[in-house]
Amino acid sequence: MAVGKKDFLPEESFKSWGNYVNALKETPARLADRLLTRSSVEAELEVKARSENEMKRTLSWWDLIWFGMGSVIGAGIFVLTGIEARDAAGPAVVISYAVSGFSALLSVFCYTEFAVEIPVAGGSFAYLRVELGDFMAFIAAGNILLEYIISGAAVAPEGYNQLDPIAVGILAIICAIAVLSTKGSSRINYIASVVHIVVILFIIVCGIIKADTKNYTPFAPFGPRGIFKASAVLFFSYVGFDAVSTMAEETKNPAKDIPIGLIGSMVITTIIYCLMAVTLCLMQPYQTIDPDAPFSRAFEIVGWGWAQYIVAAGALKGMTSVLLVSAVGQARYLTHIARTHMMPPWFAKVDTKTGTPINATIVMLAATAVIAFFTDLGILSNLLSISTLIIFMLVAVALLVRRYYVSGETTTQNRNKLVVFLILIIGSSVATAAYWGVSQSGWIAYCITAPMWLLSTFGLWFFVPHARKPKLWGIPLVPWLPSTSIAINIFLLGSIDKDSFIRFGIWSGFLLLYYFFFGLHASYDTAKEFEGKAMHDGRLRKVEEGQVPVGLDGGNAPMAP
């Protein structure tokens, strides 16, 4: 089938140069419209039709648990554990993993409620579009795609400016698997993940056999600052679980399968990470850990050199499963983004035979392969952590908005109170993180920012009534758990280095340029077309039900705009 302009820029604003110039002149008005416009659950479900074919519902909670573990347990545990234990946290790296895991678990709760209530392939992009509007959703979308490209590119990095053709070859194989069948991808991921878990259990059991408790002293040589600095970087190790939320359209029973799959996989993963961190630091002094191959070198030091081959096999299997699940997740994100025309609609098409988004899968993995040619895990992990932490923070904010605000029902007074409390929660969290980032030993500011966060959350809980209850599954302890997720995610951002934020700023600038020149106008035209169609369908429905008077000439009587 031929591919033409209508597949990439079919909107009215791009049909001629004159139209495009006029659209650019209207940028401020269109931006104001998109900033203040929120989507709806019904609209997100309706845009699925733009993919031309439905995705096949073939996944159960069992598939999602293995997808969850397969998406997360990869390069992080086998590489970053050694780097952060040696240079940042010492044996206390286990606490770093626990903090990151707790933060990730809070985000999982937020994602789970949204995935059950809004079962579409768009994941956090769709959730933010519904609750925070088009513009915030687009900013998140750019960072979501960056997250997946980077996490996939980190399959086997050695150093920046070094060709990694093996990684690219693996990506090509993964691409073929991902486009053929989601259920087939699930089976392959299941096999790879089982092998991976067996290797991990081998590392933990055999490592503890060769453990020496003297290596656990000193426990936290770099103090609390080192622990949280490592935690911010190790958050990279938990990236990927959100891919499971994008599979809601392909899940047999979302209300049951998604909570079990998402929460279950995250709990298991956190336990595994903590056990492996303990094992590594018990096998050797943290100062002697090899940052390039920590577990392989540890077994060699204790006289079990042959075990390094088992460790290498486990690492390869883990990275392969991460790539596979990332390929599935990132394609579904791009598919739903393209359904809204923020990206060209060509990416939204679902193949009739395979029931998978082939175009999106191939393009995303091609981008990942380009990055994989020139990769440095240290550079990528911090940039990835920034993108991910910001997205998770926004999802938690969106959940609070969802619970406490319903357009047309929430009073102006309650809406204003919600806005004030959200600003105070976010502001106090930012102040805490900023002070942590610049102060080496002070504590006075925490006596102000921490109570401010606590009182703001209490105020939201006490003074603002819930506007909506979840229909199928809901996160407990609202607003406390989402507010805690906001605070921890922002706090971890305060532990990331300045250079990574500069790179993030450059990427954000590129996103804004694309949005102002293309994405804004394409999504604006599409939204207005949808609104016009909805109004037309509504009129026809009212005529059929006899609610609209029919004119003497047989036509409909005019309606007020």
Coordinates of C-alpha atoms in Angstrom, one line a residue:
M1 CA 0.0 0.0 0.0
A2 CA 1.4 3.4 -1.1
V3 CA 2.4 5.9 1.6
G4 CA 1.7 9.5 0.9
K5 CA 1.3 12.9 2.5
K6 CA -2.2 12.0 3.9
D7 CA -0.5 9.4 6.1
F8 CA 1.7 12.0 7.7
L9 CA 0.1 15.4 7.5
P10 CA -3.5 15.0 6.5
E11 CA -4.8 17.9 8.6
E12 CA -6.3 21.1 7.2
S13 CA -3.4 23.2 8.4
F14 CA -1.0 21.3 6.2
K15 CA -3.0 21.1 2.9
S16 CA -1.3 24.2 1.5
W17 CA 1.4 26.7 2.4
G18 CA -1.3 29.3 2.8
N19 CA -3.1 27.2 5.4
Y20 CA 0.1 26.5 7.2
V21 CA 1.0 30.2 7.4
N22 CA -2.5 31.0 8.7
A23 CA -2.1 28.2 11.3
L24 CA 1.2 29.6 12.5
K25 CA -0.4 33.0 12.9
E26 CA -3.1 31.4 15.1
T27 CA -0.5 29.6 17.3
P28 CA -1.1 31.7 20.5
A29 CA -4.9 31.1 20.3
R30 CA -4.5 27.5 19.5
L31 CA -2.0 27.0 22.3
A32 CA -4.4 28.6 24.7
D33 CA -7.1 26.3 23.5
R34 CA -5.0 23.2 23.9
L35 CA -3.6 24.3 27.3
L36 CA -7.2 24.6 28.7
T37 CA -8.7 21.5 26.9
R38 CA -8.9 18.1 28.6
S39 CA -9.8 15.0 26.8
S40 CA -12.3 12.4 28.2
V41 CA -12.3 8.7 28.7
E42 CA -14.9 8.3 26.0
A43 CA -12.7 10.3 23.5
E44 CA -9.6 8.2 24.3
L45 CA -11.6 5.1 23.7
E46 CA -13.1 6.6 20.5
V47 CA -9.7 7.4 18.9
K48 CA -8.8 3.7 18.9
A49 CA -10.9 3.6 15.7
R50 CA -8.1 5.6 14.0
S51 CA -5.9 2.5 14.1
E52 CA -8.3 0.9 11.6
N53 CA -8.1 -2.5 13.4
E54 CA -8.5 -3.6 17.0
M55 CA -5.6 -5.1 19.0
K56 CA -6.2 -8.7 20.0
R57 CA -7.1 -9.4 23.7
T58 CA -4.9 -12.3 24.5
L59 CA -3.1 -11.4 27.7
S60 CA -3.8 -12.6 31.3
W61 CA -2.4 -11.5 34.7
W62 CA 0.2 -14.2 34.4
D63 CA 1.4 -12.8 31.1
L64 CA 1.5 -9.3 32.7
I65 CA 3.6 -10.4 35.7
W66 CA 6.2 -11.8 33.4
F67 CA 6.0 -8.9 31.1
G68 CA 6.5 -6.6 34.2
M69 CA 9.6 -8.5 35.4
G70 CA 10.9 -8.8 31.9
S71 CA 10.6 -5.1 31.3
V72 CA 12.4 -4.1 34.4
I73 CA 15.1 -6.6 35.3
G74 CA 17.9 -6.0 32.9
A75 CA 21.1 -3.8 32.5
G76 CA 20.5 -1.9 35.8
I77 CA 20.9 -4.7 38.2
F78 CA 24.0 -6.2 36.5
V79 CA 25.8 -3.0 35.8
L80 CA 24.6 0.0 37.9
T81 CA 24.6 -2.0 41.2
G82 CA 28.4 -2.2 41.1
I83 CA 28.9 1.4 40.0
E84 CA 26.7 2.9 42.7
A85 CA 27.9 0.6 45.5
R86 CA 31.5 1.4 44.8
D87 CA 31.2 5.2 44.1
A88 CA 28.1 6.4 45.9
A89 CA 26.5 4.3 48.6
G90 CA 28.7 1.4 49.7
P91 CA 26.8 -1.7 51.1
A92 CA 23.9 0.7 51.8
V93 CA 23.1 0.5 48.1
V94 CA 20.4 -2.0 49.3
I95 CA 18.7 1.0 50.9
S96 CA 19.0 2.9 47.7
Y97 CA 17.2 0.1 45.9
A98 CA 14.5 0.0 48.5
V99 CA 13.9 3.8 48.2
S100 CA 13.7 3.6 44.5
G101 CA 11.5 0.5 44.7
F102 CA 9.1 2.2 47.1
S103 CA 8.9 5.3 44.8
A104 CA 8.3 3.0 41.8
L105 CA 5.6 1.0 43.7
L106 CA 3.7 4.2 44.6
S107 CA 3.8 5.1 40.9
V108 CA 2.6 1.6 40.0
F109 CA -0.4 2.2 42.2
C110 CA -1.2 5.4 40.3
Y111 CA -0.7 3.7 36.9
T112 CA -2.8 0.7 37.9
E113 CA -5.9 2.8 38.7
F114 CA -5.6 4.7 35.4
A115 CA -4.9 1.6 33.4
V116 CA -8.1 -0.1 34.7
E117 CA -10.3 3.0 34.4
I118 CA -8.9 4.1 31.0
P119 CA -8.0 0.8 29.2
V120 CA -6.2 2.1 26.1
A121 CA -2.7 1.7 24.6
G122 CA -1.6 5.2 25.4
G123 CA -0.6 4.6 29.0
S124 CA 0.5 7.8 30.9
F125 CA 0.0 9.9 27.7
A126 CA -3.7 9.1 27.7
Y127 CA -4.0 9.6 31.4
L128 CA -2.4 13.0 31.3
R129 CA -4.5 14.0 28.3
V130 CA -7.7 13.3 30.2
E131 CA -6.7 15.0 33.5
L132 CA -4.0 17.6 32.7
G133 CA -4.7 18.5 29.0
D134 CA -3.1 18.2 25.6
F135 CA 0.0 20.3 26.2
M136 CA 1.2 18.5 29.4
A137 CA 0.4 15.2 27.7
F138 CA 2.6 16.1 24.7
I139 CA 5.5 17.0 27.0
A140 CA 5.1 13.7 28.7
A141 CA 4.8 11.9 25.4
G142 CA 8.2 13.2 24.2
N143 CA 9.8 12.0 27.4
I144 CA 8.1 8.7 27.3
L145 CA 9.5 8.0 23.9
L146 CA 12.9 9.2 25.0
E147 CA 12.6 6.9 28.0
Y148 CA 12.0 3.8 25.8
I149 CA 14.6 4.7 23.2
I150 CA 17.3 5.1 25.9
S151 CA 16.3 2.1 27.9
G152 CA 16.4 0.0 24.7
A153 CA 19.7 1.5 23.6
A154 CA 21.3 0.6 26.9
V155 CA 21.3 -3.1 25.9
A156 CA 25.1 -3.6 25.8
P157 CA 27.0 -0.3 26.1
E158 CA 30.8 -0.2 26.4
G159 CA 31.6 3.5 25.9
Y160 CA 30.4 6.6 24.1
N161 CA 31.4 6.7 20.4
Q162 CA 31.9 3.0 20.1
L163 CA 30.0 1.0 17.6
D164 CA 27.8 -1.8 19.0
P165 CA 26.6 -3.8 16.0
I166 CA 25.6 -6.8 18.3
A167 CA 23.1 -4.6 20.1
V168 CA 21.6 -3.5 16.8
G169 CA 21.4 -7.1 15.6
I170 CA 19.5 -8.1 18.7
L171 CA 17.2 -5.2 18.2
A172 CA 16.4 -6.4 14.6
I173 CA 15.5 -9.8 15.9
I174 CA 13.4 -8.3 18.7
C175 CA 11.6 -6.1 16.1
A176 CA 10.6 -9.2 14.0
I177 CA 9.2 -10.9 17.1
A178 CA 7.3 -7.8 18.3
V179 CA 5.5 -7.2 15.0
L180 CA 4.3 -10.8 14.5
S181 CA 2.3 -11.4 17.7
T182 CA 1.8 -9.9 21.2
K183 CA 1.0 -13.3 22.6
G184 CA 4.1 -14.8 20.9
S185 CA 6.2 -12.0 22.4
S186 CA 4.7 -13.0 25.8
R187 CA 5.7 -16.6 25.4
I188 CA 9.3 -15.7 24.4
N189 CA 9.5 -13.2 27.2
Y190 CA 8.2 -15.9 29.6
I191 CA 10.9 -18.3 28.6
A192 CA 13.7 -15.7 28.7
S193 CA 12.5 -14.4 32.1
V194 CA 12.3 -17.9 33.6
V195 CA 16.0 -18.5 32.6
H196 CA 16.8 -15.1 34.0
I197 CA 15.2 -15.7 37.3
V198 CA 17.0 -19.1 37.6
V199 CA 20.3 -17.3 37.1
I200 CA 19.4 -14.6 39.6
L201 CA 18.5 -17.3 42.2
F202 CA 21.9 -19.0 41.5
I203 CA 23.7 -15.6 42.1
I204 CA 21.9 -15.0 45.4
V205 CA 22.2 -18.5 46.8
C206 CA 25.8 -19.1 45.7
G207 CA 26.8 -15.6 46.6
I208 CA 25.5 -15.9 50.1
I209 CA 27.4 -19.2 50.5
K210 CA 30.6 -17.2 49.8
A211 CA 29.6 -14.2 51.9
D212 CA 31.7 -12.5 54.5
T213 CA 29.9 -10.2 56.9
K214 CA 33.0 -8.2 57.5
N215 CA 32.5 -6.7 54.0
Y216 CA 29.4 -5.0 55.2
T217 CA 31.5 -2.6 57.4
P218 CA 31.3 0.3 57.0
F219 CA 27.7 0.1 55.9
A220 CA 27.1 3.6 54.7
P221 CA 30.6 5.2 54.0
F222 CA 29.1 8.0 51.9
G223 CA 26.3 8.9 54.3
P224 CA 22.6 9.6 53.5
R225 CA 23.6 11.9 50.6
G226 CA 25.3 9.0 48.9
I227 CA 22.4 6.7 49.5
F228 CA 19.9 9.1 47.9
K229 CA 22.3 10.0 45.1
A230 CA 22.6 6.3 44.2
S231 CA 18.8 5.9 44.6
A232 CA 18.2 8.5 41.9
V233 CA 20.5 6.7 39.5
L234 CA 19.2 3.3 40.4
F235 CA 15.7 4.4 39.5
F236 CA 16.9 3.6 36.0
S237 CA 16.6 -0.1 37.1
Y238 CA 12.9 0.2 37.7
V239 CA 12.1 1.8 34.4
G240 CA 9.8 -0.2 32.1
F241 CA 6.9 -1.3 34.3
D242 CA 4.7 1.4 32.6
A243 CA 5.0 -0.7 29.4
V244 CA 2.5 -3.1 31.1
S245 CA -0.1 -0.4 31.4
T246 CA 0.0 0.1 27.6
M247 CA -1.2 -3.4 27.2
A248 CA -4.6 -2.7 28.6
E249 CA -6.3 -3.0 25.2
E250 CA -4.8 -6.5 24.8
T251 CA -5.7 -7.7 28.3
K252 CA -8.6 -10.1 28.7
N253 CA -9.9 -8.7 32.0
P254 CA -8.2 -5.4 32.8
A255 CA -9.9 -4.9 36.2
K256 CA -8.4 -8.1 37.5
D257 CA -5.3 -8.7 35.4
I258 CA -3.7 -5.3 35.5
P259 CA -3.6 -4.8 39.3
I260 CA -2.1 -8.3 39.8
G261 CA 0.3 -8.0 36.9
L262 CA 1.6 -4.5 37.7
I263 CA 1.8 -4.6 41.5
G264 CA 2.9 -8.2 41.7
S265 CA 5.8 -7.8 39.3
M266 CA 7.0 -4.6 41.0
V267 CA 7.0 -6.2 44.5
I268 CA 8.9 -9.3 43.2
T269 CA 11.4 -7.1 41.3
T270 CA 12.1 -4.9 44.3
I271 CA 12.8 -8.0 46.5
I272 CA 15.1 -9.4 43.9
Y273 CA 17.1 -6.2 43.5
C274 CA 17.6 -5.8 47.3
L275 CA 18.7 -9.4 47.6
M276 CA 21.2 -9.1 44.8
A277 CA 22.6 -5.8 46.2
V278 CA 23.1 -7.5 49.6
T279 CA 24.8 -10.5 48.0
L280 CA 27.3 -8.4 45.9
C281 CA 28.4 -6.4 48.9
L282 CA 28.8 -9.4 51.1
M283 CA 31.0 -11.2 48.6
Q284 CA 33.7 -8.5 48.5
P285 CA 34.6 -5.0 50.0
Y286 CA 32.7 -2.3 48.2
Q287 CA 36.0 -0.6 47.2
T288 CA 37.1 -3.6 45.1
I289 CA 33.8 -3.9 43.1
D290 CA 34.4 -4.0 39.4
P291 CA 32.1 -1.3 37.9
D292 CA 32.0 -3.0 34.5
A293 CA 31.2 -6.6 35.5
P294 CA 30.5 -6.5 39.3
F295 CA 28.9 -10.0 39.8
S296 CA 31.2 -11.8 37.4
R297 CA 34.3 -10.3 39.1
A298 CA 32.9 -11.1 42.5
F299 CA 32.6 -14.8 41.8
E300 CA 36.1 -14.7 40.3
I301 CA 37.5 -13.1 43.5
V302 CA 35.9 -15.8 45.7
G303 CA 37.4 -18.6 43.5
W304 CA 34.4 -19.4 41.4
G305 CA 35.5 -18.1 38.1
W306 CA 33.4 -20.5 36.2
A307 CA 30.2 -18.8 37.5
Q308 CA 31.0 -15.7 35.5
Y309 CA 29.7 -17.4 32.4
I310 CA 26.3 -18.1 34.1
V311 CA 26.1 -14.5 35.2
A312 CA 26.9 -13.3 31.6
A313 CA 24.1 -15.6 30.3
G314 CA 21.7 -14.2 32.8
A315 CA 22.6 -10.6 31.9
L316 CA 22.1 -11.3 28.2
K317 CA 18.7 -13.0 28.8
G318 CA 17.6 -10.1 31.0
M319 CA 18.6 -7.5 28.5
T320 CA 16.9 -9.4 25.7
S321 CA 13.6 -9.5 27.7
V322 CA 13.8 -5.8 28.5
L323 CA 14.2 -5.1 24.8
L324 CA 11.3 -7.2 23.9
V325 CA 8.9 -5.7 26.4
S326 CA 10.2 -2.2 25.6
A327 CA 9.5 -2.9 21.9
V328 CA 5.9 -3.8 22.7
G329 CA 5.4 -0.9 25.1
Q330 CA 7.0 1.9 23.1
A331 CA 5.1 1.0 20.0
R332 CA 1.8 1.2 21.8
Y333 CA 2.7 4.5 23.3
L334 CA 3.5 5.9 19.8
T335 CA 0.4 4.3 18.4
H336 CA -1.9 6.2 20.8
I337 CA 0.0 9.4 20.4
A338 CA -0.4 9.2 16.7
R339 CA -4.1 8.5 17.1
T340 CA -4.4 12.1 18.4
H341 CA -2.3 13.3 15.5
M342 CA 0.4 14.8 17.8
M343 CA 2.5 12.4 15.7
P344 CA 1.8 11.4 12.1
P345 CA -1.3 9.1 12.0
W346 CA 0.8 6.6 9.9
F347 CA 2.2 5.4 13.2
A348 CA -1.2 4.6 14.6
K349 CA -2.1 1.9 12.1
V350 CA -2.7 -1.7 13.4
D351 CA -2.1 -4.6 11.0
T352 CA -5.2 -6.6 10.2
K353 CA -3.4 -10.0 10.3
T354 CA -1.1 -9.6 13.3
G355 CA -3.2 -7.2 15.4
T356 CA 0.0 -5.3 16.2
P357 CA 1.2 -1.7 15.4
I358 CA 3.8 -2.7 12.9
N359 CA 4.8 0.9 11.7
A360 CA 5.3 2.2 15.2
T361 CA 7.3 -0.9 16.3
I362 CA 9.7 -0.7 13.4
V363 CA 10.3 3.0 13.6
M364 CA 10.8 3.1 17.4
L365 CA 13.3 0.2 17.3
A366 CA 15.1 1.8 14.4
A367 CA 15.6 4.9 16.5
T368 CA 16.7 2.7 19.4
A369 CA 19.2 1.0 17.1
V370 CA 20.7 4.4 16.1
I371 CA 21.3 5.3 19.7
A372 CA 22.6 1.9 20.5
F373 CA 25.5 2.4 18.0
F374 CA 26.8 5.2 20.2
T375 CA 25.9 4.6 23.8
D376 CA 27.2 5.4 27.3
L377 CA 25.1 3.9 30.1
G378 CA 26.3 6.6 32.6
I379 CA 25.1 9.4 30.4
L380 CA 21.8 7.7 29.5
S381 CA 20.8 6.5 32.9
N382 CA 20.7 10.0 34.5
L383 CA 18.9 11.5 31.5
L384 CA 16.4 8.6 31.6
S385 CA 15.9 9.0 35.3
I386 CA 15.0 12.6 34.9
S387 CA 12.4 11.9 32.1
T388 CA 10.9 9.0 34.1
L389 CA 10.7 10.7 37.4
I390 CA 9.0 13.7 35.9
I391 CA 6.4 11.5 34.1
F392 CA 5.7 9.5 37.3
M393 CA 5.3 12.8 39.2
L394 CA 2.8 14.1 36.6
V395 CA 0.8 10.8 36.7
A396 CA 0.5 11.2 40.5
V397 CA -0.7 14.8 40.1
A398 CA -3.2 13.6 37.4
L399 CA -4.6 11.0 39.8
L400 CA -5.3 13.6 42.4
V401 CA -7.0 15.8 39.8
R402 CA -9.0 12.8 38.7
R403 CA -10.2 12.1 42.3
Y404 CA -10.9 15.6 43.3
Y405 CA -12.1 17.4 40.2
V406 CA -14.9 16.7 37.7
S407 CA -15.7 19.4 35.2
G408 CA -19.2 20.7 35.6
E409 CA -19.7 19.1 39.0
T410 CA -16.9 20.3 41.3
T411 CA -17.7 23.7 42.7
T412 CA -15.4 26.7 42.0
Q413 CA -14.5 26.9 45.6
N414 CA -13.4 23.2 45.8
R415 CA -11.5 23.5 42.5
N416 CA -9.6 26.5 43.8
K417 CA -8.8 24.7 47.1
L418 CA -7.5 21.8 45.0
V419 CA -5.3 24.0 42.9
V420 CA -3.8 25.7 46.0
F421 CA -3.1 22.5 47.8
L422 CA -1.5 20.9 44.7
I423 CA 0.7 24.0 44.3
L424 CA 1.8 23.8 48.0
I425 CA 2.5 20.0 47.7
I426 CA 4.6 20.4 44.6
G427 CA 6.2 23.6 45.8
S428 CA 7.3 22.2 49.2
S429 CA 8.6 19.0 47.4
V430 CA 10.6 21.1 45.0
A431 CA 12.0 23.3 47.8
T432 CA 13.0 20.2 49.7
A433 CA 14.8 18.7 46.7
A434 CA 16.5 22.0 45.8
Y435 CA 17.8 22.4 49.4
W436 CA 19.0 18.9 49.3
G437 CA 20.8 19.5 46.1
V438 CA 22.7 22.7 47.2
S439 CA 23.2 22.1 51.0
Q440 CA 25.7 19.6 52.2
S441 CA 24.9 19.6 55.9
G442 CA 22.1 22.1 56.7
W443 CA 18.7 20.9 58.0
I444 CA 16.8 24.1 59.0
A445 CA 14.9 24.4 55.7
Y446 CA 13.6 20.8 56.1
C447 CA 11.8 22.0 59.3
I448 CA 9.8 24.3 57.0
T449 CA 9.3 22.3 53.8
A450 CA 8.5 19.0 55.3
P451 CA 5.6 20.3 57.6
M452 CA 4.4 22.4 54.6
W453 CA 4.1 19.2 52.5
L454 CA 2.4 17.3 55.4
L455 CA -0.1 20.1 56.1
S456 CA -0.9 20.6 52.4
T457 CA -1.7 16.9 52.0
F458 CA -3.8 16.9 55.2
G459 CA -5.6 20.0 53.9
L460 CA -6.4 18.3 50.6
W461 CA -7.7 15.2 52.5
F462 CA -9.7 17.2 55.0
F463 CA -11.1 20.2 53.2
V464 CA -11.7 19.0 49.6
P465 CA -14.3 16.3 49.0
H466 CA -13.8 13.5 46.5
A467 CA -15.5 14.3 43.2
R468 CA -15.1 10.8 41.7
K469 CA -14.7 7.3 42.9
P470 CA -13.0 4.6 40.8
K471 CA -15.5 2.2 39.2
L472 CA -13.3 -0.9 39.1
W473 CA -10.1 -0.5 41.0
G474 CA -8.7 2.4 43.0
I475 CA -5.5 3.3 44.8
P476 CA -5.9 3.3 48.6
L477 CA -5.1 6.1 51.0
V478 CA -5.8 9.0 48.7
P479 CA -4.4 11.7 48.8
W480 CA -1.5 10.4 51.0
L481 CA 0.0 7.8 48.6
P482 CA -0.1 10.0 45.4
S483 CA 1.2 13.0 47.4
T484 CA 4.1 10.8 48.8
S485 CA 4.8 9.7 45.2
I486 CA 5.1 13.3 44.1
A487 CA 7.4 14.2 47.0
I488 CA 9.7 11.2 46.5
N489 CA 10.0 11.6 42.7
I490 CA 10.8 15.3 43.0
F491 CA 13.3 14.6 45.8
L492 CA 15.1 12.0 43.7
L493 CA 15.3 14.6 40.9
G494 CA 17.3 16.8 43.4
S495 CA 20.0 14.1 43.5
I496 CA 20.8 14.1 39.8
D497 CA 23.7 16.1 38.4
K498 CA 23.5 19.5 36.7
D499 CA 24.8 18.3 33.3
S500 CA 22.0 15.7 33.0
F501 CA 19.4 18.5 33.5
I502 CA 21.2 20.6 30.8
R503 CA 20.8 17.6 28.4
F504 CA 17.2 17.3 29.5
G505 CA 16.6 21.0 28.8
I506 CA 18.0 20.7 25.3
W507 CA 15.6 17.7 24.6
S508 CA 12.7 19.7 26.0
G509 CA 13.5 22.6 23.8
F510 CA 13.5 20.3 20.7
L511 CA 10.1 19.0 21.8
L512 CA 8.6 22.5 22.1
L513 CA 9.9 23.4 18.6
Y514 CA 8.2 20.3 17.1
Y515 CA 5.0 21.0 19.1
F516 CA 4.7 24.7 18.1
F517 CA 5.4 24.0 14.4
F518 CA 3.6 20.7 13.9
G519 CA 2.1 18.8 16.8
L520 CA 0.0 21.7 18.0
H521 CA -1.7 22.4 14.7
A522 CA -2.2 18.7 13.8
S523 CA -3.8 17.9 17.1
Y524 CA -5.9 21.1 17.1
D525 CA -7.4 20.3 13.7
T526 CA -8.1 16.7 14.7
A527 CA -9.7 17.8 17.9
K528 CA -11.9 20.3 16.2
E529 CA -12.9 17.7 13.6
F530 CA -13.8 15.3 16.4
E531 CA -15.8 17.9 18.2
G532 CA -17.7 18.8 15.1
K533 CA -18.4 15.2 14.4
A534 CA -19.6 14.6 18.0
M535 CA -21.9 17.6 17.7
H536 CA -23.3 16.4 14.4
D537 CA -23.9 12.9 15.8
G538 CA -25.5 14.3 18.9
R539 CA -28.0 16.3 16.7
L540 CA -28.8 13.2 14.6
R541 CA -29.4 11.2 17.8
K542 CA -31.7 13.8 19.2
V543 CA -33.7 13.9 16.0
E544 CA -34.0 10.2 16.0
E545 CA -35.3 10.4 19.6
G546 CA -37.7 13.1 18.7
Q547 CA -36.1 15.8 20.9
V548 CA -35.3 18.2 18.1
P549 CA -38.3 19.7 16.1
V550 CA -38.2 19.0 12.4
G551 CA -38.8 21.9 9.9
L552 CA -41.7 22.0 7.5
D553 CA -39.4 21.2 4.7
G554 CA -38.4 17.9 6.4
G555 CA -35.0 19.3 7.5
N556 CA -33.8 19.9 11.1
A557 CA -34.7 23.1 12.7
P558 CA -31.5 25.2 13.4
M559 CA -29.8 24.8 16.8
A560 CA -28.0 27.4 18.7
P561 CA -24.2 27.0 18.3

